[in-house]
Short mmCIF file of C-alpha atoms in Angstrom, two decimals:
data_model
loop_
_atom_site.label_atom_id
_atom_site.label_comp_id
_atom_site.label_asym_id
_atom_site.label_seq_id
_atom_site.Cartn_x
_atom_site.Cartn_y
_atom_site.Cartn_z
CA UNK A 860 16.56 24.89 61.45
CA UNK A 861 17.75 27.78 59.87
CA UNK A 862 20.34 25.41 57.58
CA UNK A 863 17.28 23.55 56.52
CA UNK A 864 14.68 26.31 55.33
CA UNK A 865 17.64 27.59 53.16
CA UNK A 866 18.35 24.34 51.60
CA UNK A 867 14.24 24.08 51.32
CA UNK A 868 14.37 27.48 49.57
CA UNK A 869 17.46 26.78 47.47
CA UNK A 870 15.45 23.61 45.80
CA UNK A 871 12.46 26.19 45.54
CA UNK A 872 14.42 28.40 43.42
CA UNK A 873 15.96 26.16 41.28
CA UNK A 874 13.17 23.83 40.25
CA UNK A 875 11.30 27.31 39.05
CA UNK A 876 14.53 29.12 37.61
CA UNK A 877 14.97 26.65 35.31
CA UNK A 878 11.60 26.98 33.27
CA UNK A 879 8.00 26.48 33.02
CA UNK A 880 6.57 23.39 34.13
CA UNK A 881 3.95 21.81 31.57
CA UNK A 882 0.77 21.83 32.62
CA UNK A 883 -1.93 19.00 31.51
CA UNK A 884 -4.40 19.75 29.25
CA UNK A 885 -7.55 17.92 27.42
CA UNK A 886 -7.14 17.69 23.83
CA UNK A 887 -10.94 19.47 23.01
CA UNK A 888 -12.89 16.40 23.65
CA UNK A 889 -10.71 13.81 22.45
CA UNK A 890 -10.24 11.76 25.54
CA UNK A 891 -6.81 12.40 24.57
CA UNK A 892 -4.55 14.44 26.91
CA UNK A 893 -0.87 16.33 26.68
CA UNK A 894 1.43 18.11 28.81
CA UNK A 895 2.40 21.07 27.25
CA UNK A 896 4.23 24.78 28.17
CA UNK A 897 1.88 27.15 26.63
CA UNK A 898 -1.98 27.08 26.09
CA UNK A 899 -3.77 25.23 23.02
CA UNK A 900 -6.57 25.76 21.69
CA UNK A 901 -7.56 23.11 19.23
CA UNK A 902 -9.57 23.08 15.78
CA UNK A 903 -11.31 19.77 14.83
CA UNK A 904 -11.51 18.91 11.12
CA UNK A 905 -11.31 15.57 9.42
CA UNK A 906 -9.03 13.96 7.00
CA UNK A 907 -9.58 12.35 3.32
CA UNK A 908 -10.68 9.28 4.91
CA UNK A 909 -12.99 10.47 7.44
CA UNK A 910 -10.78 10.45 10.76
CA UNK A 911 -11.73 13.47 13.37
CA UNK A 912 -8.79 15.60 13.59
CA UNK A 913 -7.76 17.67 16.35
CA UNK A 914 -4.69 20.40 15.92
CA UNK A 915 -3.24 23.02 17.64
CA UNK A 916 0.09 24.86 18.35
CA UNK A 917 1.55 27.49 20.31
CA UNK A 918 4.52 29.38 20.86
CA UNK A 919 6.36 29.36 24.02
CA UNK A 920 9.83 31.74 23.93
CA UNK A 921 11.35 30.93 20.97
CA UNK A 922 9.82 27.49 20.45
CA UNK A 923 6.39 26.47 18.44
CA UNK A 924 5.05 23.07 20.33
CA UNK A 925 2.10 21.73 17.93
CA UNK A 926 0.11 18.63 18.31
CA UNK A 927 -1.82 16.55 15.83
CA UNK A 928 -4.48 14.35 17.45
CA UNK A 929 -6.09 11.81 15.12
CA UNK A 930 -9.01 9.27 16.25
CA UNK A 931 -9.09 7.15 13.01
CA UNK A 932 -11.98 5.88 11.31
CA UNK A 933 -10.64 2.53 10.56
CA UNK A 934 -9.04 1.34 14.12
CA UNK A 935 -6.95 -1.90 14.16
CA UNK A 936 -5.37 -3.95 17.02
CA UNK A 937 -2.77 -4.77 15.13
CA UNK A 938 0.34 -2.78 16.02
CA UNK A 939 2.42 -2.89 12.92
CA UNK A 940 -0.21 -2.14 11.21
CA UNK A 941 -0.61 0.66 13.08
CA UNK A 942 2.98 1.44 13.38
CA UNK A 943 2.58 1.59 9.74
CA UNK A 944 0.13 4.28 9.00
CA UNK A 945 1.74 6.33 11.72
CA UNK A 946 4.68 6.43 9.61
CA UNK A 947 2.79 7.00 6.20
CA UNK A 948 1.08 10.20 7.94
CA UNK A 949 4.63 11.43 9.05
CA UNK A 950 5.77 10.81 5.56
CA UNK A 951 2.85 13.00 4.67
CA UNK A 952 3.17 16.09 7.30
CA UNK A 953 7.12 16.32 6.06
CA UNK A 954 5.92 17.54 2.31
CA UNK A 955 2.63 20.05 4.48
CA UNK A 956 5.92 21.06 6.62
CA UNK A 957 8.32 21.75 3.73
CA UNK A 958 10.92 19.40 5.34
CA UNK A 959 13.75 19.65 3.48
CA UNK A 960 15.97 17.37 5.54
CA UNK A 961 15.46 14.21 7.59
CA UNK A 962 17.53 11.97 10.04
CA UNK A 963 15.42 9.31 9.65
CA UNK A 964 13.24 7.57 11.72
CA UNK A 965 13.79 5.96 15.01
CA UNK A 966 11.19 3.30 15.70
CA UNK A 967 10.67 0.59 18.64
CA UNK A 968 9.35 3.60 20.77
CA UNK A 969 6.65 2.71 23.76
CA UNK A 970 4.51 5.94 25.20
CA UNK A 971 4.92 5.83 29.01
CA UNK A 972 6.13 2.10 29.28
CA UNK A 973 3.15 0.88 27.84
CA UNK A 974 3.28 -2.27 25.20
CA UNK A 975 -0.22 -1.53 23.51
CA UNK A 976 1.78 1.43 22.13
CA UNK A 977 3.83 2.22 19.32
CA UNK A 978 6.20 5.19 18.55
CA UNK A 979 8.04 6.74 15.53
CA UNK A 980 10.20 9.75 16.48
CA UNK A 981 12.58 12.10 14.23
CA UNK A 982 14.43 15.33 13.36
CA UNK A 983 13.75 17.81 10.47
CA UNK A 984 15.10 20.89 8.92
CA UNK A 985 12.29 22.30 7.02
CA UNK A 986 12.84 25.17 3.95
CA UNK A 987 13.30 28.19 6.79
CA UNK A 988 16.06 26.39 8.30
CA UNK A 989 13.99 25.94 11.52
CA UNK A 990 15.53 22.55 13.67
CA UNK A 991 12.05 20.00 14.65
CA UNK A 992 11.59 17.32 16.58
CA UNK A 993 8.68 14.97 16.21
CA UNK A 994 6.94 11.63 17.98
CA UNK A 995 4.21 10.28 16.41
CA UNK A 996 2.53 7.71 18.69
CA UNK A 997 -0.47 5.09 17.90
CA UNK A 998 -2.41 2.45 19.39
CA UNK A 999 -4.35 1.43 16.98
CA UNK A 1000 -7.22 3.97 17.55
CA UNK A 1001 -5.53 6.75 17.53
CA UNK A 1002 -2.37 8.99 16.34
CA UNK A 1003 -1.15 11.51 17.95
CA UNK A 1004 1.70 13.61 16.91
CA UNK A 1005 3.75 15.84 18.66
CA UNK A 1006 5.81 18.31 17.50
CA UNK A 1007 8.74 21.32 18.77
CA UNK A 1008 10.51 23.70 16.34
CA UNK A 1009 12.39 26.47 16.34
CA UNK A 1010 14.95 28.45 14.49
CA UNK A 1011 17.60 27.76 17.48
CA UNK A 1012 18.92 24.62 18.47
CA UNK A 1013 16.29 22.53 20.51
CA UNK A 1014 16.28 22.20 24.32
CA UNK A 1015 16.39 18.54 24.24
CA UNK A 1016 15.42 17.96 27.39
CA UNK A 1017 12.82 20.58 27.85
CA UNK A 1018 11.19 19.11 24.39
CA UNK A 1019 10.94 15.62 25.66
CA UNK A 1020 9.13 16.17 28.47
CA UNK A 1021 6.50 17.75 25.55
CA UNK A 1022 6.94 15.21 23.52
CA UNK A 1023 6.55 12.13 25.37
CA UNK A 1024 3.54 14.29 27.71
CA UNK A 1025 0.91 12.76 25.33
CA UNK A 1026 -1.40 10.79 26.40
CA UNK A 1027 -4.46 8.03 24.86
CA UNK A 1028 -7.76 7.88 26.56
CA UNK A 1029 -7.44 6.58 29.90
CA UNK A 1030 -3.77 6.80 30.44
CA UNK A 1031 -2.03 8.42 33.54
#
């Protein structure tokens, strides 16, 4: 018995010395949902064409996490149409990021195994040599990108849990 509350303990410890867990969180009133390390609190505004914006970002150690949560105007159920103003409104947030440097842009991505979604993800070096990772996901009625940076290289594990923690209106 004794054995077994120390190995019980042991697995305690670990799971909780190894960082925060992300906690869920609404995206204002979105229907929109993400998994995130520190607490957001989001400001609504809308783009040239109308859409209904929702950003935030926060800082947790020596990593910003940001989210950009877009219901568009103009919804389509076509996916590569989709697919393709995701990656027009990445193209746009490198030059409002001052990215200086790109990989280039991995597509083919599903959010959370499901095929009604499409993803885009990346890695920038903006002006002030801070490293980013980015996932933009659609689904035809919405965007949402997520976002880590930091002047250190990135916990690339830790980040994709962040990352891929988004979440459309009525997913689990």
């Amino acid at each position: 018995m004794k054995y077994f509350f120390c190995i019980i303990l042991s697995m305690f410890f670990i799971q909780y010395s190894f960082g925060q867990v992300p906690k869920k969180m609404a995206i204002s009133n979105s229907g929109c949902s993400l998994y995130s390390y520190c607490a957001m609190n989001f400001e609504t505004s809308y783009s040239s064409d109308s859409s209904l914006m929702y950003i935030s970002e926060c800082v947790s150690g020596e990593t910003n996490y940001g989210i950009i949560c877009v219901k568009l105007k103009i919804s389509t159920t076509n996916l590569n149409n989709a697919e393709q103003v995701l990656t027009a409104y990445l193209d746009y947030l490198k030059s409002s990021f001052n990215i200086l440097k790109s990989v280039g842009y991995g597509k083919g991505l599903t959010l959370n195994n499901d095929k009604n979604t499409r993803g885009i993800q990346d890695y920038w070096e903006d002006k002030d040599k801070n490293n980013w990772k980015v996932k933009g996901w659609t689904n035809g009625n919405y965007i949402g990108v997520v976002y880590a940076y930091s002047p250190k290289e990135l916990n690339e594990q830790k980040i994709n849990i962040f990352l891929d923690g988004f979440r459309f209106p009525g997913m689990q």
